[in-house]
Tab-separated table of N, CA and C and ligand atoms in Angstrom:
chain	number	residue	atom	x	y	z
A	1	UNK	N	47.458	65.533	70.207
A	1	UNK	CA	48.667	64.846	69.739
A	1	UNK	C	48.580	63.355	70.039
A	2	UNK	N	48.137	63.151	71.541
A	2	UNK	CA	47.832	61.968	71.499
A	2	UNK	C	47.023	60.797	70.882
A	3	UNK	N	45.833	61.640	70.170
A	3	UNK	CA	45.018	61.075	69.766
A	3	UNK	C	45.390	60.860	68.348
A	4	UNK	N	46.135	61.595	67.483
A	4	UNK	CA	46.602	61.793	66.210
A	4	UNK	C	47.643	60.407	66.202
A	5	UNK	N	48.470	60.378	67.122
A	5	UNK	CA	49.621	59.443	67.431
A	5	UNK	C	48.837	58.026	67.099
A	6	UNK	N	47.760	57.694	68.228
A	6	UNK	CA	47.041	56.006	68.331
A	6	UNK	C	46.309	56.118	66.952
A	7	UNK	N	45.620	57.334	66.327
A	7	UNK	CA	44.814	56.792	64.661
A	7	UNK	C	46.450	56.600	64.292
A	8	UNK	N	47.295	56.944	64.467
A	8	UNK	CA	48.501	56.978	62.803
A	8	UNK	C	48.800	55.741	63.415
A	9	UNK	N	49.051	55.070	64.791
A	9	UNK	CA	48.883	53.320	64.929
A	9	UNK	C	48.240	52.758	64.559
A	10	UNK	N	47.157	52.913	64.835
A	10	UNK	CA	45.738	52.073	63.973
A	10	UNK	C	45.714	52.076	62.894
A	11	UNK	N	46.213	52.853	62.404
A	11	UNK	CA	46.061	52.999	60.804
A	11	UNK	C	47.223	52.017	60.102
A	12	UNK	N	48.729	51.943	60.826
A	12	UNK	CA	49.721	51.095	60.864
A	12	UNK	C	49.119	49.775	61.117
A	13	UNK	N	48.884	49.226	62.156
A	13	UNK	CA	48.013	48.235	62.688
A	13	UNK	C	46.998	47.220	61.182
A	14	UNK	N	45.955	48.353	60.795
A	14	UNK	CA	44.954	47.818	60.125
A	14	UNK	C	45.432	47.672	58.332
A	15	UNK	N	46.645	48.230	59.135
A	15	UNK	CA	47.361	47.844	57.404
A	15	UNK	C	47.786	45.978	57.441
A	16	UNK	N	48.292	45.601	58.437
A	16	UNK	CA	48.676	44.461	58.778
A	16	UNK	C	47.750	43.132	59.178
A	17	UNK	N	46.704	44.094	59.189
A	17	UNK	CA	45.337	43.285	60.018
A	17	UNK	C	45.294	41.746	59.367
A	18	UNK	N	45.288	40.744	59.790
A	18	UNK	CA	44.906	39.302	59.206
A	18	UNK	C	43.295	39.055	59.153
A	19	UNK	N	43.180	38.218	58.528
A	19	UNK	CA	41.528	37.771	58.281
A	19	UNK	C	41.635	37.001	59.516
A	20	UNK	N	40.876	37.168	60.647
A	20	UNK	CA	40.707	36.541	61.708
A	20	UNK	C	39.934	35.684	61.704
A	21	UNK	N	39.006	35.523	60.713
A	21	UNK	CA	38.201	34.256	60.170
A	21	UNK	C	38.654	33.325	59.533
A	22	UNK	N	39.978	33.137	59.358
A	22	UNK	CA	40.677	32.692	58.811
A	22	UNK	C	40.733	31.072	59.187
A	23	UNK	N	40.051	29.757	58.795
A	23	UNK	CA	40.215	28.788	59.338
A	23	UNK	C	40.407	27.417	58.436
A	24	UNK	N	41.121	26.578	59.335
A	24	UNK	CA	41.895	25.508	58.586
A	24	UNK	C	41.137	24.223	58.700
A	25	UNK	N	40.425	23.450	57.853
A	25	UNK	CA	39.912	21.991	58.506
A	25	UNK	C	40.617	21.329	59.098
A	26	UNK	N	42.123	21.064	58.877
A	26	UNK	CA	43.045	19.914	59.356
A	26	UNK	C	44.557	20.968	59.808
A	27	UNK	N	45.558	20.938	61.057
A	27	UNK	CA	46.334	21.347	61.376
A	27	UNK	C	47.345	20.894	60.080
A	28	UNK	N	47.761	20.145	59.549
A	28	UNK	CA	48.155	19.966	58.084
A	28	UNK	C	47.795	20.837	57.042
A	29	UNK	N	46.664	21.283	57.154
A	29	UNK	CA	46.220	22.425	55.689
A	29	UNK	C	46.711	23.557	55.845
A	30	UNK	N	47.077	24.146	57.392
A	30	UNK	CA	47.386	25.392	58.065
A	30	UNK	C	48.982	25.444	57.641
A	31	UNK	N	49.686	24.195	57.787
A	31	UNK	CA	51.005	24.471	57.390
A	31	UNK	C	50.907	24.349	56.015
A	32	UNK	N	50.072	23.513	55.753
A	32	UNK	CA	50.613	23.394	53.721
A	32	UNK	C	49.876	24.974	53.515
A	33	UNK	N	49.390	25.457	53.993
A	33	UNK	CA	48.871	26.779	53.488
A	33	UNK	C	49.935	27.944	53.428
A	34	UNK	N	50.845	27.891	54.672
A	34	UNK	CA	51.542	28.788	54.965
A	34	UNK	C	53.029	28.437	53.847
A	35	UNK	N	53.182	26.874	53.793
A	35	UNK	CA	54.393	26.798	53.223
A	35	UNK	C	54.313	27.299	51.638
A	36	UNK	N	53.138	27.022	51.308
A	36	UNK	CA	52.655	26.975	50.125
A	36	UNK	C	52.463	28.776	49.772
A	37	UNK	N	52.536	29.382	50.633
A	37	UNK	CA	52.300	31.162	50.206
A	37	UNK	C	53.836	31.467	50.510
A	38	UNK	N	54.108	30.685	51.555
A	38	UNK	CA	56.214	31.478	51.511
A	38	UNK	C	56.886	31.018	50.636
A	39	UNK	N	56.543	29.565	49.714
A	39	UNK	CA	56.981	29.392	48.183
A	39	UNK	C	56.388	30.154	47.424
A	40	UNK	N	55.952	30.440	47.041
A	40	UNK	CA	55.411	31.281	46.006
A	40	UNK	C	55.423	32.694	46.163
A	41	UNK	N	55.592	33.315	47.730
A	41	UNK	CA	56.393	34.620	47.864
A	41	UNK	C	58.011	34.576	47.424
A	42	UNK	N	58.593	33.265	48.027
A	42	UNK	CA	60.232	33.285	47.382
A	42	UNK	C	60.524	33.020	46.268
A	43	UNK	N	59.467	32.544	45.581
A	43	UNK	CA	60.184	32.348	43.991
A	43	UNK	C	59.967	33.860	43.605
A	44	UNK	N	58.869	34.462	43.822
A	44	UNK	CA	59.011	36.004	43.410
A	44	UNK	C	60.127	37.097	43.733
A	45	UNK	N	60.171	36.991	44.763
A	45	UNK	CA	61.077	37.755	45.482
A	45	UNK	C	62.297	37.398	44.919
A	46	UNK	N	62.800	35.893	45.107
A	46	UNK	CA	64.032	35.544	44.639
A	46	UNK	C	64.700	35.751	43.033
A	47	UNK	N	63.062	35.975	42.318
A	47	UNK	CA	63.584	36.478	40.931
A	47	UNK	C	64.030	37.661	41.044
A	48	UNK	N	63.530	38.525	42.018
A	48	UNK	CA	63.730	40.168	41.826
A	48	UNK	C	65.398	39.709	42.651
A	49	UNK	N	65.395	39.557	43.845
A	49	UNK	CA	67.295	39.342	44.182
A	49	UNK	C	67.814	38.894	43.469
A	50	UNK	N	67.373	38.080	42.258
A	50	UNK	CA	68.651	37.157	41.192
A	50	UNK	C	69.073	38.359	40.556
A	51	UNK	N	67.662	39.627	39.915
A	51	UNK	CA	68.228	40.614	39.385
A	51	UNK	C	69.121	41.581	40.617
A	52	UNK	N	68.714	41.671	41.276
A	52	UNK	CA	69.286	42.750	42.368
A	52	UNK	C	71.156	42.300	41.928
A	53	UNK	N	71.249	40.608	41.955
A	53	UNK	CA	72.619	40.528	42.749
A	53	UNK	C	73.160	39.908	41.255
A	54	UNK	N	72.563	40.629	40.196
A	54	UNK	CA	73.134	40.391	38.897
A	54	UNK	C	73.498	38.624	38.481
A	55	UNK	N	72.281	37.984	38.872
A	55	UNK	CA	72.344	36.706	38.659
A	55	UNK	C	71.710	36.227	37.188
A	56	UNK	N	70.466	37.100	37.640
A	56	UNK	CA	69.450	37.066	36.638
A	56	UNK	C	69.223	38.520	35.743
A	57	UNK	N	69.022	38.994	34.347
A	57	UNK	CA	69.299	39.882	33.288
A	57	UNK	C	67.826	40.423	34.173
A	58	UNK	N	68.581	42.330	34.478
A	58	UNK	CA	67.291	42.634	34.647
A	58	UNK	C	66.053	42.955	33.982
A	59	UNK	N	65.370	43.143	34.351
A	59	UNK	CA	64.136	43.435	33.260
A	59	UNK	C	63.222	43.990	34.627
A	60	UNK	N	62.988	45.681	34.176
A	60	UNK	CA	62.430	46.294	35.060
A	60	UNK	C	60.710	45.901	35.397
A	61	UNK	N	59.920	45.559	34.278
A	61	UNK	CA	58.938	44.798	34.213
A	61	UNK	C	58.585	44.003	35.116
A	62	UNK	N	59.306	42.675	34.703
A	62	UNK	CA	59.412	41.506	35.431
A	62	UNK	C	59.829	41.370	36.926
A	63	UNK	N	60.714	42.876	36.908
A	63	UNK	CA	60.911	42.930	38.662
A	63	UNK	C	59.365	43.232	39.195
A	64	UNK	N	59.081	44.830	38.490
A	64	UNK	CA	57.848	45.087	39.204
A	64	UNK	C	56.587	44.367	39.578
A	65	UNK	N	56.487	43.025	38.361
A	65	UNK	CA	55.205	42.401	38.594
A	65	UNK	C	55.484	41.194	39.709
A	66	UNK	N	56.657	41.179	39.715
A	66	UNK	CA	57.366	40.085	40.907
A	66	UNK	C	57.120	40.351	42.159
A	67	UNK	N	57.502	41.785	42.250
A	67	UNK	CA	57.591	42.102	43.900
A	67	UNK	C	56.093	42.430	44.042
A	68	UNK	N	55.005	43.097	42.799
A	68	UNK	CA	53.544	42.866	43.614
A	68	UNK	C	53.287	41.634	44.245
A	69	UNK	N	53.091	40.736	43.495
A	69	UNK	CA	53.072	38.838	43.787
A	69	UNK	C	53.364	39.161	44.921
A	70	UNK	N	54.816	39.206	45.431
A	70	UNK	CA	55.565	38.934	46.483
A	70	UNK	C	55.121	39.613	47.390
A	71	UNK	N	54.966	41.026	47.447
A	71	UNK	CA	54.343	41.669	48.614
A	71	UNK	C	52.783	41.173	48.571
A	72	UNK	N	52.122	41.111	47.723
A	72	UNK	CA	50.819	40.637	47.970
A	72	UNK	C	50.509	39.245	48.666
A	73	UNK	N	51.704	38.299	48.316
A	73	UNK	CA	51.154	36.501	48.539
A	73	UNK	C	52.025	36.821	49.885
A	74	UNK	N	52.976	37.812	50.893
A	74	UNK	CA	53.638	37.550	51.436
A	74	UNK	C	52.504	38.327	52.908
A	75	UNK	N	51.305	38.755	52.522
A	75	UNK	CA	50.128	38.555	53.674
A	75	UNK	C	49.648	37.267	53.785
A	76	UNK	N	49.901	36.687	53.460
A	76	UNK	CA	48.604	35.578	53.761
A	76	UNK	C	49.414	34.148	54.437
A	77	UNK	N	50.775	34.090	54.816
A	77	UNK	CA	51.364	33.279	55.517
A	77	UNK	C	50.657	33.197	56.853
A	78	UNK	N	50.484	34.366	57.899
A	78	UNK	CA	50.777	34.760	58.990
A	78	UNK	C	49.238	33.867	59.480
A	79	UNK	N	48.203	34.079	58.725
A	79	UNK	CA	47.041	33.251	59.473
A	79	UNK	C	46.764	32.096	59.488
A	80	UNK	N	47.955	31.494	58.741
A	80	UNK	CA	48.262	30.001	59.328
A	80	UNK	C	48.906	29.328	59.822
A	81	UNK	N	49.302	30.405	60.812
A	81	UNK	CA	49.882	30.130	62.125
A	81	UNK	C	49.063	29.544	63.609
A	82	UNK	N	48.320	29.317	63.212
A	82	UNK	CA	47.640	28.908	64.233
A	82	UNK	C	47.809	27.997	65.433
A	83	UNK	N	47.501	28.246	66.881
A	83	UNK	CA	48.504	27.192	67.832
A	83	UNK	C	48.381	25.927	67.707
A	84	UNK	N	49.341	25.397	67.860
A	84	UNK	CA	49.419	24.153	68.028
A	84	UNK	C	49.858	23.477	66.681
A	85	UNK	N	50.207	24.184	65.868
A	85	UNK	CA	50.596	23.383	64.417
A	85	UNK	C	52.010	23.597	64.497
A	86	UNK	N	52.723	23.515	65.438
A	86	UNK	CA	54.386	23.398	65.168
A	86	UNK	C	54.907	22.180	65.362
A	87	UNK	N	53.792	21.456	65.007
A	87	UNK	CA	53.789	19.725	65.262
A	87	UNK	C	53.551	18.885	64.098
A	88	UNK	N	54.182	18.134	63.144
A	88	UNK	CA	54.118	17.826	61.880
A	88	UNK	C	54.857	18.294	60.985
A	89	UNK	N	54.654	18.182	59.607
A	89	UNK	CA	55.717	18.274	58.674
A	89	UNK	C	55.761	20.006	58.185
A	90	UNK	N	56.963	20.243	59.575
A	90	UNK	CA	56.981	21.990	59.772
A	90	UNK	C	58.285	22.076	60.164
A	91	UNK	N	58.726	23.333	60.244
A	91	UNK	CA	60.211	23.777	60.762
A	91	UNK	C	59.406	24.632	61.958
A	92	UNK	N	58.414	25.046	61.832
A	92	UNK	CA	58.254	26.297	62.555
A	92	UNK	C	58.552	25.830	64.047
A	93	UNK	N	59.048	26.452	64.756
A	93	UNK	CA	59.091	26.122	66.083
A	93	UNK	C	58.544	26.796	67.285
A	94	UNK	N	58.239	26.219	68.462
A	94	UNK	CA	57.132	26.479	68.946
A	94	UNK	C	57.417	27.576	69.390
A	95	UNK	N	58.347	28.613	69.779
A	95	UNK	CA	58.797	29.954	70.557
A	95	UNK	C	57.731	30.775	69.010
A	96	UNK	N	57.335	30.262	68.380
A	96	UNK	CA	56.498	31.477	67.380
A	96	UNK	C	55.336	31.921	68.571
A	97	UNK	N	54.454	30.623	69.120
A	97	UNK	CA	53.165	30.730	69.617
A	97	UNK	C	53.279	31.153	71.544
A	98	UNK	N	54.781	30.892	72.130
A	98	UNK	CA	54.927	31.464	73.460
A	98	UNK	C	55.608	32.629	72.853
A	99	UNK	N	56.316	33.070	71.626
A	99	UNK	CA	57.079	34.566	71.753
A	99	UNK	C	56.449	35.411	70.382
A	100	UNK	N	54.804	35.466	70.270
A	100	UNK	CA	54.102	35.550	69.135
A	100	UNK	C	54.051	37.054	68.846
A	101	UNK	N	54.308	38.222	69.949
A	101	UNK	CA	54.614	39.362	69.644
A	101	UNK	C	55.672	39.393	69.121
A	102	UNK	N	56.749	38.900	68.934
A	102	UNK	CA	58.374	39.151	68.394
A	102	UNK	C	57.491	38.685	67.133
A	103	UNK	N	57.638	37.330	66.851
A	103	UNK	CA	56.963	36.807	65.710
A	103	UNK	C	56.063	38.060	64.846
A	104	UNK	N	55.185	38.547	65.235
A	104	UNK	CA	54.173	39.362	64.579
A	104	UNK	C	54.940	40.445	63.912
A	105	UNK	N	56.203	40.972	64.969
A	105	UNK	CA	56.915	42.184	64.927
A	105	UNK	C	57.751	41.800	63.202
A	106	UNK	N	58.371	40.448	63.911
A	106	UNK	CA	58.662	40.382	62.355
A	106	UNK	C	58.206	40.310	60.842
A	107	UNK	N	57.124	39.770	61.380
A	107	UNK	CA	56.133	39.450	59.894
A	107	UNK	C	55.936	40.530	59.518
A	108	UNK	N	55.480	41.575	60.418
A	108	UNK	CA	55.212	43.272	59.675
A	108	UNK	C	56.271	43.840	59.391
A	109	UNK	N	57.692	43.743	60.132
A	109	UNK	CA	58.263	43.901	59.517
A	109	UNK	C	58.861	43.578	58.225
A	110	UNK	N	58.723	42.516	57.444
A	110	UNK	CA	59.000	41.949	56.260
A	110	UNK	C	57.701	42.278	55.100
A	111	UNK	N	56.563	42.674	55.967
A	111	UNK	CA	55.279	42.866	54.807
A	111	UNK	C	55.616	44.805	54.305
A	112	UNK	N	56.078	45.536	55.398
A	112	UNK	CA	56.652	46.647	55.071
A	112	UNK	C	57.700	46.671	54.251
A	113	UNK	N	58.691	45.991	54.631
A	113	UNK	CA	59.861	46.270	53.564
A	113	UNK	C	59.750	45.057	52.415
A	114	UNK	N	58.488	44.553	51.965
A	114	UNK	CA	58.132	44.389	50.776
A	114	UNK	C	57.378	45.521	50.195
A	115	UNK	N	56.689	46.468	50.839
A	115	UNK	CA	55.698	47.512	50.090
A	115	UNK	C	57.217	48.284	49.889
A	116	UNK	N	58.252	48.403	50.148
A	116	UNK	CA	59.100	49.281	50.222
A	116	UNK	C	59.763	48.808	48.228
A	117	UNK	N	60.097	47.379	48.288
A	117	UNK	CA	60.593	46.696	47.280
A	117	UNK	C	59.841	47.068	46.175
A	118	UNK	N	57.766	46.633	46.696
A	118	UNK	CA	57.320	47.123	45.376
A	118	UNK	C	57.723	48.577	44.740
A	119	UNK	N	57.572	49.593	45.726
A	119	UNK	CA	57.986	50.769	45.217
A	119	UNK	C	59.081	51.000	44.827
A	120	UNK	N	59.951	50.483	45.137
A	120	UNK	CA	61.300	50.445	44.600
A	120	UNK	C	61.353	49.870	43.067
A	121	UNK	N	60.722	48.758	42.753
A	121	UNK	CA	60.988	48.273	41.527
A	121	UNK	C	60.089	49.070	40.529
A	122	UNK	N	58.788	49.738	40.756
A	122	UNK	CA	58.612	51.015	40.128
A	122	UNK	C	59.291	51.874	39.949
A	123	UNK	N	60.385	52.182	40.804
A	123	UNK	CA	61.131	53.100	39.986
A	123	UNK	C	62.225	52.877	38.715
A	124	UNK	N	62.499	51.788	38.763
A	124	UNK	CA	63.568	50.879	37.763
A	124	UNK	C	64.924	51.316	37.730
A	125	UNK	N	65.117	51.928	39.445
A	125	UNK	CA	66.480	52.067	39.423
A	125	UNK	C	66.919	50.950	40.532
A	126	UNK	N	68.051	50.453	39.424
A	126	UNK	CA	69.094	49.607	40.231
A	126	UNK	C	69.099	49.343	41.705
A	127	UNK	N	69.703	50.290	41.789
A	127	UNK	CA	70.586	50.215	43.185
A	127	UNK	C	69.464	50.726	44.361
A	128	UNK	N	68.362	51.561	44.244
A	128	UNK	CA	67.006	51.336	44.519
A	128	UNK	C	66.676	49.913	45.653
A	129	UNK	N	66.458	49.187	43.945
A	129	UNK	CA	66.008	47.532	44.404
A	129	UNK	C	66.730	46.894	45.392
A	130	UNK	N	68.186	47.174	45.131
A	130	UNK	CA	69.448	46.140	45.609
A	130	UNK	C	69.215	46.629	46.706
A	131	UNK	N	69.174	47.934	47.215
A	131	UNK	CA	68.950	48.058	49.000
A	131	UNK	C	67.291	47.711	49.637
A	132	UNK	N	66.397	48.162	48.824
A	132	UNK	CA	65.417	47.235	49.687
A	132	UNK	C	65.217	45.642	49.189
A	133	UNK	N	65.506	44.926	48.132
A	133	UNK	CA	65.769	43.796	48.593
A	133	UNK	C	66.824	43.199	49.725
A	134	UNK	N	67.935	43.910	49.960
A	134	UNK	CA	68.587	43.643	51.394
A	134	UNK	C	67.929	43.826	52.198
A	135	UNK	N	67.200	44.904	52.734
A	135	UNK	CA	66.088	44.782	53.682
A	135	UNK	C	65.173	43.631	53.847
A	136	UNK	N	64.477	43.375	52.939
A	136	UNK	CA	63.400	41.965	53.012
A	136	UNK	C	64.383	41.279	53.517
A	137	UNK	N	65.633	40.535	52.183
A	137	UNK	CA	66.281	39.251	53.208
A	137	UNK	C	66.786	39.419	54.148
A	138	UNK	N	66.906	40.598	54.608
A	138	UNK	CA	67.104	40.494	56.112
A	138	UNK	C	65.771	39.877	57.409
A	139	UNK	N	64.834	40.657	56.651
A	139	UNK	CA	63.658	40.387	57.555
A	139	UNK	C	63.613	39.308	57.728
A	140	UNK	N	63.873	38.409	55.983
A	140	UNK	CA	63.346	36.846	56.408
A	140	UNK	C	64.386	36.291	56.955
A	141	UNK	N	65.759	36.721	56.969
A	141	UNK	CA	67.046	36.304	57.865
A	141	UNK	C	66.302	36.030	59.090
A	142	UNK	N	66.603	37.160	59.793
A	142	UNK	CA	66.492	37.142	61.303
A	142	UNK	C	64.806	36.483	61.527
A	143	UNK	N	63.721	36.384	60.824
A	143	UNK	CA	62.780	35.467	61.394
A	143	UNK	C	63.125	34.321	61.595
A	144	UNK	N	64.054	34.332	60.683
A	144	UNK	CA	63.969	32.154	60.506
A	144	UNK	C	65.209	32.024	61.836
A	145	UNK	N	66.448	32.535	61.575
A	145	UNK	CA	67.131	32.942	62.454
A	145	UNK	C	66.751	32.124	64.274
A	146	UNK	N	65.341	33.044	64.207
A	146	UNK	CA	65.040	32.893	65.894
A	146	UNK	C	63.940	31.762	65.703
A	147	UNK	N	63.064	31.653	64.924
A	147	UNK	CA	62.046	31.103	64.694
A	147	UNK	C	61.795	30.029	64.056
A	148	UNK	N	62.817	29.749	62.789
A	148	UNK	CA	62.825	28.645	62.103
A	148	UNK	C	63.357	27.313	62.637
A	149	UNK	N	63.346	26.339	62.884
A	149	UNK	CA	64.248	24.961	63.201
A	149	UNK	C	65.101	24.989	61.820
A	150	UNK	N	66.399	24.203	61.917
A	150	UNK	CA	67.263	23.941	60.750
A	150	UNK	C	66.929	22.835	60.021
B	201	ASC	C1	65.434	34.177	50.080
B	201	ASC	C2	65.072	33.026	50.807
B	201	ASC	C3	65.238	33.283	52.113
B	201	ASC	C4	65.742	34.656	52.282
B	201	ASC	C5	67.001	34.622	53.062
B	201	ASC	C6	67.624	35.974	53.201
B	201	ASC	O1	65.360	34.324	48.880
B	201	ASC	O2	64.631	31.880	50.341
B	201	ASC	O3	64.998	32.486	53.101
B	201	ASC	O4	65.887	35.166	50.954
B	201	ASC	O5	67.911	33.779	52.427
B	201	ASC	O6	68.763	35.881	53.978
């Protein structure tokens, strides 16, 4: 049981895994990298909530190919986090790199309840979407919440 328990972690774990080779020439490229994948995760995402919150005409399509984007471009923030870049033209603040387990906790949490969204917008029901898109903006709520500067 025990051993069944740590693979079904690992297996959780290596779903989340970052490219640990992951490297930046200039502490500037690390943030334009990261800002530059959480724009282009929120314009996706935010098209699928415009439909969620009846802003935007849905179109079950256009949700589904949105939230892949979104769950897909919404891995690749996290490895340009690297220490010492909460210095320059950033919000991030430095409790990411002294409180980087909370931090991590959240990021997986928000990369999960995007795989949740994609599946959701495969199904092309409504009210589906509208609750796991509340989930995501929550995730990204409470990151920025503790983590973001205003
Ligand atoms: C968005 C966006 C965020 C989150 C957040 C959810 O679309 O840009 O930062 O959702 O507003 O509360």
């Amino acid at each position: 049981m025990k051993i069944i328990t740590s693979l079904a972690l690992a297996a959780v774990a290596a779903t989340f895994v970052l490219p640990a080779s992951a490297q930046f020439a200039k502490a500037e490229d690390a943030i334009k990298y990261r800002q530059s994948s959480f724009f282009v995760m929120q314009q996706n995402f935010g098209r699928v909530a415009g439909m969620a919150a009846g802003k935007i005409p849905f179109d079950a399509k256009v949700a589904a190919e949105s939230a892949a984007v979104a769950e897909f471009v919404g891995k690749l923030p996290w490895a340009a986090f690297v220490p010492g870049t909460d210095k320059g033209d950033t919000k991030a603040k430095a409790d990411i790199w002294s409180n980087k387990a909370k931090f991590d906790d959240y990021a997986n949490k928000m990369q999960a309840d995007m795989v949740k969204l994609t599946a959701a917008t495969k199904t092309g029901n409504l009210d589906a979407i509208k609750t796991a898109v509340n989930a995501v903006g929550g995730s990204c709520k409470s990151c920025h919440d503790d983590f973001r500067a205003k």
